[in-house]
Coordinates of C-alpha atoms and ligand atoms in Angstrom, one line a residue:
X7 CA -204.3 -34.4 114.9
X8 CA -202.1 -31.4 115.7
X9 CA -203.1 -28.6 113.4
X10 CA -201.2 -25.9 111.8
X11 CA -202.3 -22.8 111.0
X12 CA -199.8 -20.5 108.6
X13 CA -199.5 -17.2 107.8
X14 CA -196.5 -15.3 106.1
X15 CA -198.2 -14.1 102.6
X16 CA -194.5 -13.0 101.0
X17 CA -192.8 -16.5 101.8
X18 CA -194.3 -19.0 99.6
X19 CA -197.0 -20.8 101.5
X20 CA -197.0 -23.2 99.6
X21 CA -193.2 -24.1 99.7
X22 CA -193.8 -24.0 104.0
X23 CA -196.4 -26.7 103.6
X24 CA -194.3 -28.9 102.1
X25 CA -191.6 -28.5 104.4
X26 CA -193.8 -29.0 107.2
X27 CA -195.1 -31.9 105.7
X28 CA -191.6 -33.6 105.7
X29 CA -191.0 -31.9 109.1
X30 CA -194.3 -32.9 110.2
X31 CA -196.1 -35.7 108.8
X32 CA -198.2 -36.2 111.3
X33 CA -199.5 -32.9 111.5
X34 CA -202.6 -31.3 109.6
X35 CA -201.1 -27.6 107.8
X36 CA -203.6 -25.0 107.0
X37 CA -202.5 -21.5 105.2
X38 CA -204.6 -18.9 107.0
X39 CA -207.3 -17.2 104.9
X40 CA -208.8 -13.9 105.5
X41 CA -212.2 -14.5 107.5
X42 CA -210.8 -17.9 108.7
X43 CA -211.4 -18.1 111.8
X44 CA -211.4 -22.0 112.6
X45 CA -209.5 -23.7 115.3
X46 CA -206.1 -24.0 115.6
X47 CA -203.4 -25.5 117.7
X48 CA -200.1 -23.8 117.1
X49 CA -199.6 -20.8 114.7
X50 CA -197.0 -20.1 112.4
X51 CA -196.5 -16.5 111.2
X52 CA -194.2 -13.6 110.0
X53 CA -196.3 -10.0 110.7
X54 CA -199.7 -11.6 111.1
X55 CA -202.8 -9.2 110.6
X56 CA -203.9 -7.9 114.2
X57 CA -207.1 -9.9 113.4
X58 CA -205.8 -13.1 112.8
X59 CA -205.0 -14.1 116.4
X60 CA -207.1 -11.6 118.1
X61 CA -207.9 -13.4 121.6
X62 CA -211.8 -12.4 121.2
X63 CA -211.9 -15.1 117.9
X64 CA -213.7 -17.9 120.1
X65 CA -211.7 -20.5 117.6
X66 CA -208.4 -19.5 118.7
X67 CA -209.1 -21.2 122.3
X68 CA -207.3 -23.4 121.4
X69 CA -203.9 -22.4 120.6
X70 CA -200.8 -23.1 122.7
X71 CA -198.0 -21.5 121.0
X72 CA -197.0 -18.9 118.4
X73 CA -194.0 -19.1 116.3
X74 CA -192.5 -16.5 114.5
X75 CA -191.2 -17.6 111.7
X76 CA -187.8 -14.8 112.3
X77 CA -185.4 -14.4 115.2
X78 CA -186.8 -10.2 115.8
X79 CA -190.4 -10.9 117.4
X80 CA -190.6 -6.5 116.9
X81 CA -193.7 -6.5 114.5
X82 CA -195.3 -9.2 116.2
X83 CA -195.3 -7.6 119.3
X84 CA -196.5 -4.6 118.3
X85 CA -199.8 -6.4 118.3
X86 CA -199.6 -6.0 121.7
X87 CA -203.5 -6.8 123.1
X88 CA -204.2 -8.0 120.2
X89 CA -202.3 -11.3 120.8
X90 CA -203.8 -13.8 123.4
X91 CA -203.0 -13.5 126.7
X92 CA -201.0 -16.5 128.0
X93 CA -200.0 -18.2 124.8
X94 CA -196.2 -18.6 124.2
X95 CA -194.6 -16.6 121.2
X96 CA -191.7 -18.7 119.9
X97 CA -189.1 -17.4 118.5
X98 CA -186.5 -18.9 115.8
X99 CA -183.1 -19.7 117.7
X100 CA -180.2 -19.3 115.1
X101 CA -182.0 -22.0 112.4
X102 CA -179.3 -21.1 110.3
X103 CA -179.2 -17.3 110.5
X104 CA -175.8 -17.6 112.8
X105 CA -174.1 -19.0 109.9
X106 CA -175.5 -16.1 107.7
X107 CA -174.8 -13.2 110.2
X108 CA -171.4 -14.3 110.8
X109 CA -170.3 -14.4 106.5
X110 CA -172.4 -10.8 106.6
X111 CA -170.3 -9.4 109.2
X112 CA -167.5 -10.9 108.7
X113 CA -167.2 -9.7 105.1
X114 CA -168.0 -6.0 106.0
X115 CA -165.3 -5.8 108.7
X116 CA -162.8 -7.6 106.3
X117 CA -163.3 -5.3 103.6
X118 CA -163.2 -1.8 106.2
X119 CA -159.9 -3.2 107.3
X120 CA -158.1 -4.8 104.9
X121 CA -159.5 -1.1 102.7
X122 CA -161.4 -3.1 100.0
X123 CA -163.4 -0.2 100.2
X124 CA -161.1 2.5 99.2
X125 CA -159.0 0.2 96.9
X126 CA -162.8 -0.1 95.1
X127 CA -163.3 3.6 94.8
X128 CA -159.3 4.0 93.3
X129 CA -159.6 1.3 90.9
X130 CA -163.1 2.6 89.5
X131 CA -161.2 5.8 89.3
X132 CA -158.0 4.0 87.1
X133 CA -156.1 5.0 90.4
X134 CA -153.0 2.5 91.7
X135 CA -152.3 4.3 94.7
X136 CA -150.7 2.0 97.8
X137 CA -152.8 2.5 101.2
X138 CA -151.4 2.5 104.9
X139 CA -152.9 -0.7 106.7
X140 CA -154.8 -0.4 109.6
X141 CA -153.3 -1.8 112.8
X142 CA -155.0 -5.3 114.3
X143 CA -154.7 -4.2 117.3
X144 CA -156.5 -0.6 117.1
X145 CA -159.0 -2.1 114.7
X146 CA -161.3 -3.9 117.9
X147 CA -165.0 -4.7 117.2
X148 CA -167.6 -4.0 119.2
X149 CA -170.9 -5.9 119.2
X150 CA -173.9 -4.2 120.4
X151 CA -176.6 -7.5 121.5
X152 CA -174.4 -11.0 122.6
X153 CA -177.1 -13.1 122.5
X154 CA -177.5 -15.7 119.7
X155 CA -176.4 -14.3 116.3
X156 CA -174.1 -11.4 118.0
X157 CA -172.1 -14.6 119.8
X158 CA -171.5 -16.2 116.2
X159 CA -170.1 -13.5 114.7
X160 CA -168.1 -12.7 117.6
X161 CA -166.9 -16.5 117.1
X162 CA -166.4 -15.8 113.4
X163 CA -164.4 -12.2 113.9
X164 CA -162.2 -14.3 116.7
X165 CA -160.1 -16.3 113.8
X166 CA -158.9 -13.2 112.3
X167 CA -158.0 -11.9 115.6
X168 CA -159.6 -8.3 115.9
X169 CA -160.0 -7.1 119.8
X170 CA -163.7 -8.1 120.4
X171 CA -166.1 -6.4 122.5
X172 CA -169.6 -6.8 123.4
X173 CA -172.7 -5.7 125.0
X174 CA -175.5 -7.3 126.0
X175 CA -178.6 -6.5 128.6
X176 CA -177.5 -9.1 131.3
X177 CA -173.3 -9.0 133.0
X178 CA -171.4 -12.3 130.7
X179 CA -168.2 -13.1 131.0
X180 CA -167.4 -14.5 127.6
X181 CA -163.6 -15.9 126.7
X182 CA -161.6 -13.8 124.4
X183 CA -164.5 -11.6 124.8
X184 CA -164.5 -8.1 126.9
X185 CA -167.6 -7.7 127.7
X186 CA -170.0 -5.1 129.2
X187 CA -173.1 -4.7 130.4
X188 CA -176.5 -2.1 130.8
X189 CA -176.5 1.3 130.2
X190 CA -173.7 1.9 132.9
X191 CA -171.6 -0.2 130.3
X192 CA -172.4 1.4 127.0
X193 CA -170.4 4.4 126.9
X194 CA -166.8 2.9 127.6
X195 CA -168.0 -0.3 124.9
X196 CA -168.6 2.5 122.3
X197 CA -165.5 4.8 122.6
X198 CA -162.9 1.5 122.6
X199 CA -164.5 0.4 119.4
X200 CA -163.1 1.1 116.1
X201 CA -166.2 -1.1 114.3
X202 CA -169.6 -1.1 116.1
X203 CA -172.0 -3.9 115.1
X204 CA -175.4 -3.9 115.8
X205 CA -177.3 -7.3 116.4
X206 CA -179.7 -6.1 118.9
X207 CA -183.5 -6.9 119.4
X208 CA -185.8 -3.7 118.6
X209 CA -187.3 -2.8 121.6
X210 CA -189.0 0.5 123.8
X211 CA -185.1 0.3 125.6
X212 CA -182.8 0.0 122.3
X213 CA -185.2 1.7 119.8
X214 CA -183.0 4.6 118.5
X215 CA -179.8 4.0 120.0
X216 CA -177.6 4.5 117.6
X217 CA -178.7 8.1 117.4
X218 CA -176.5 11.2 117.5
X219 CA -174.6 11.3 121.0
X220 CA -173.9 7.5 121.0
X221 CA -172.8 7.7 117.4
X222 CA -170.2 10.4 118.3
X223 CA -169.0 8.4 121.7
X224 CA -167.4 6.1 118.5
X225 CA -164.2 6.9 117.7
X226 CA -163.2 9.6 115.1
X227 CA -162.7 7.5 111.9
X228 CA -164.8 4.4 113.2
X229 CA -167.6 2.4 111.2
X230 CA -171.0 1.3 112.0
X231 CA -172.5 -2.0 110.9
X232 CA -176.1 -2.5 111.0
X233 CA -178.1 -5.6 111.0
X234 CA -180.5 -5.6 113.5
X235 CA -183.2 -3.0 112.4
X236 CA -183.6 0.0 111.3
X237 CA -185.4 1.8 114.3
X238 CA -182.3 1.2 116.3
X239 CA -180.9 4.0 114.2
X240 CA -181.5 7.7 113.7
X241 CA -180.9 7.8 109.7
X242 CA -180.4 11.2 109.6
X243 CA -177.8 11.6 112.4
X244 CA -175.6 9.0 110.6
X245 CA -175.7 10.8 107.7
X246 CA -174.7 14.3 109.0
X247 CA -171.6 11.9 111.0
X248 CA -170.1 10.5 107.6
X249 CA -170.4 13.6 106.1
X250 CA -168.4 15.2 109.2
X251 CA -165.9 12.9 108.5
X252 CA -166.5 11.2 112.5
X253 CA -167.8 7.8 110.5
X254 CA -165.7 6.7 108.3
X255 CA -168.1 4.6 106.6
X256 CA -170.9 2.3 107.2
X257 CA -172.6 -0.9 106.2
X258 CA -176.6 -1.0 106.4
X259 CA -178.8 -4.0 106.1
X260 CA -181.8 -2.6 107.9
X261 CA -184.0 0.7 107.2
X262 CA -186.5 2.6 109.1
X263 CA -188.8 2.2 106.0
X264 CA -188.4 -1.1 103.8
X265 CA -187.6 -1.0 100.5
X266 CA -185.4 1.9 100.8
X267 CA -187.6 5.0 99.6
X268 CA -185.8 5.9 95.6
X269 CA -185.1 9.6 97.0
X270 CA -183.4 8.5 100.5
X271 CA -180.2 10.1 100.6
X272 CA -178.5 7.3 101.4
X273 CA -178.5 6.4 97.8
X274 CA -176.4 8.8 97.2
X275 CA -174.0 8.7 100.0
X276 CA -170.8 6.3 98.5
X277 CA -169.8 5.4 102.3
X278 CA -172.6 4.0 103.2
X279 CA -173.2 0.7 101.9
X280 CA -176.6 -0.6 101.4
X281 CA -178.3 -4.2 101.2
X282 CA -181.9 -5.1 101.2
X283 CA -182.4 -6.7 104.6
X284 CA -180.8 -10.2 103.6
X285 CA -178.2 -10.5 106.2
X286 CA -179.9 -13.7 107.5
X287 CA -182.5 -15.0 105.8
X288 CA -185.3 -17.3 107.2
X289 CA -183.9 -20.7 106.0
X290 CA -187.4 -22.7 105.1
X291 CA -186.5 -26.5 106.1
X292 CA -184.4 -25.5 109.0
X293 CA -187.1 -23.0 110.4
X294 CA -189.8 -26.0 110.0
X295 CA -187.3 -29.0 111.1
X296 CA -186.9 -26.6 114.6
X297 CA -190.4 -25.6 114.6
X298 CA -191.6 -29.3 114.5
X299 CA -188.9 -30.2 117.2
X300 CA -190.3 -27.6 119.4
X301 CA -193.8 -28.4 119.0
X302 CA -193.5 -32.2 119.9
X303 CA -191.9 -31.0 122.9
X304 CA -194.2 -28.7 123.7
X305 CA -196.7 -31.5 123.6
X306 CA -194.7 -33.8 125.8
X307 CA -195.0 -31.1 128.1
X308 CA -191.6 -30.0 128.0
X309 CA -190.2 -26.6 128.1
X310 CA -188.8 -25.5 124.9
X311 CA -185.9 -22.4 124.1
X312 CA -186.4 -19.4 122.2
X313 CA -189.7 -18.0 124.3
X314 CA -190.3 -14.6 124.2
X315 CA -190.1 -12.0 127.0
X316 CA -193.5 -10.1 126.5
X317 CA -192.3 -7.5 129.0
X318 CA -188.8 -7.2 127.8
X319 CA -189.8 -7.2 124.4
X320 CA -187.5 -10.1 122.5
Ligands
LIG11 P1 -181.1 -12.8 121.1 O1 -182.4 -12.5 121.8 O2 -180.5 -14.1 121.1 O3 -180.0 -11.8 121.6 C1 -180.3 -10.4 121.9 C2 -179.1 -9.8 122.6 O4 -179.4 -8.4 122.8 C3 -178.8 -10.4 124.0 O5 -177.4 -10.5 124.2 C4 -179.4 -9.3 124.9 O6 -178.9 -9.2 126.2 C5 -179.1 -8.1 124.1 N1 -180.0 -7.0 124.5 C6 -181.4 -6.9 124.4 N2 -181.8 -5.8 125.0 C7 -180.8 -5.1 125.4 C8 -180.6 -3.9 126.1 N3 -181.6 -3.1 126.4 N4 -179.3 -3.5 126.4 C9 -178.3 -4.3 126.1 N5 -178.4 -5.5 125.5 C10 -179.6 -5.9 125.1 O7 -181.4 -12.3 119.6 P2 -180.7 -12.8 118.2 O8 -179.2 -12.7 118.4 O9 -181.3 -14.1 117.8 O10 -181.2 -11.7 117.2 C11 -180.9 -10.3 117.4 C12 -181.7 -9.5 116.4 O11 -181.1 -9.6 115.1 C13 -183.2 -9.8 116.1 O12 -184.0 -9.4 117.2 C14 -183.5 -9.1 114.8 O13 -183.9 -7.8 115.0 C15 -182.1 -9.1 114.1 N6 -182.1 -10.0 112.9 C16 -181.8 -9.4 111.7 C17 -181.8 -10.2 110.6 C18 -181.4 -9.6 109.3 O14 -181.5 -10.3 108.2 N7 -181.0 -8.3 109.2 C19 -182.1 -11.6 110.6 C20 -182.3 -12.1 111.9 C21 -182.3 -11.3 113.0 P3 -179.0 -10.5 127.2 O15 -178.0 -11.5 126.7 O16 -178.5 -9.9 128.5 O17 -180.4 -10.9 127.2
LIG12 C1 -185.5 -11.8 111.5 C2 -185.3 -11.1 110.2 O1 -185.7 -11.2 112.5 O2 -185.3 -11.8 109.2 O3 -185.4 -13.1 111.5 O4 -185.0 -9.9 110.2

């Protein structure tokens, strides 16, 4: 029997088992325990302990794959040695995040365009004040990371017609799309656009990249969406940009520390726009329907999507 050892304490074990138990009928589901160290053939996790699949535990011989129970494999990599040699880490592909991503987005540019923002702020204040509208056509969005989620939203944004931009690791030509490529690529991407997402995997290349000089190679009066994570951004340098005035205003899903610290001074900063890292959640019975999928194709000895580059880092 194919056995399943779980770990993701803040998720609900219990909720997983039973959707693996639909997913998975024929397989056996175990939630780890501290100090259980019995065999195992896949693991499923979210930010497992560095002990728990340390390749020293004789009884993880076993094991063929590792899922990650998220699309950003960044905290389970940091594990670094501590995960077996060899062994596959699956990540989730989409499992219903696209969908999420692209209502996140979506909403954030709508509003930034169509003022929602301001027209907020005036009402609170009893103002009726009319407000020039931005033009379509100087209003393009750039997304920084076109690989799974980044390419929904750009499918979302593409029905409301904004320019769209984007920038991924690898060259893609992408319809509709203008698209560039490396860091030879990033500075014209981020001077043509007016709206800067960020969808990127957190990794030694992209850590801190929205920091001070790439910030200001945006265009005066630009915003900054972030939903990828919070190392990719230097907190402090965006704050000292919207106060400038050179950001008009951005949208944060993501933080450097998680739950937002009570005395950040982002709190207290009314254009930036805070939400606590729900952008795309990890849909349960998806998640375990794909996980399932994978795994019986993994056993037929088939390759499966959504393997992670140890070396490249997602
Ligand atoms: P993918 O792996 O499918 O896509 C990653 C994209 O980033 C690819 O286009 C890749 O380029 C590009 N990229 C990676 N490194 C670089 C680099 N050095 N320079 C330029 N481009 C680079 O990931 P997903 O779309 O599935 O997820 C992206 C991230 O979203 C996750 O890693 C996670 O951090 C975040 N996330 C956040 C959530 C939230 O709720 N806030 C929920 C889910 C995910 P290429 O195509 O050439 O490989
Ligand atoms: C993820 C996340 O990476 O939830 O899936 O952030």
């Amino acid at each position: 029997m194919t056995r399943i050892l779980f770990h993701a304490p803040a998720s609900n074990p219990e909720a997983w088992q039973r959707a693996f138990l639909q997913a998975m009928p024929e397989a056996e589901f175990r939630i780890w325990q501290e100090g259980d160290d019995g065999p195992a053939d896949y693991a499923v996790v979210w930010k497992p302990p560095l002990h728990m699949l340390a390749p020293q535990q004789a009884t993880r011989r076993d094991l063929k794959a590792i899922f990650n129970i998220g699309a950003g494999v960044d905290a389970i990599l940091q594990l670094g040695d501590g995960l077996p040699a060899g062994v596959p880490i699956v990540r989730l592909d989409d499992a219903g995040m696209g969908m999420q991503m692209a209502e996140y987005v979506t909403h954030a540019v709508l509003r930034y365009f169509r003022r929602f923002d301001q027209f907020d702020a005036q009402a609170r204040a009893h103002q009726w004040r009319f407000l020039k509208p931005h033009k379509k056509s100087e209003f393009s969005v750039g997304i920084l990371g076109m690989g799974l989620l980044g390419q929904r939203i750009a499918d979302a944004l593409a029905h409301f017609e904004f320019p769209l931009r984007g920038w991924s690791r690898s060259p893609k030509a992408l319809p509709g799309i203008e698209c560039f490529s490396g860091s030879d690529g990033l500075d014209a991407f981020l001077r043509g656009s007016r709206v800067v997402v960020c969808v990127l995997p957190l990794t030694a290349e992209t850590s801190g990249i929205l920091g001070r000089v790439n910030l200001a190679r945006m265009p005066k009066g630009s915003y900054l969406i972030n939903v990828a994570r919070g190392g990719h951004l230097v907190e402090a340098d965006l704050l000292e940009l919207v106060q400038d005035g050179h950001i008009a205003a951005a949208t944060l899903d993501v933080f450097d520390e998680e739950p937002l610290p009570a005395q950040h001074p982002f709190w207290q900063e009314p254009r930036i726009t805070l939400t606590p890292h729900m952008a795309a959640l990890t849909l349960r019975d998806e998640s375990a329907l794909q996980i399932a999928e994978k795994i019986r194709a993994l056993q037929r000895g088939e390759a499966v999507a959504g393997v992670v580059d140890r070396i490249k880092g997602y």
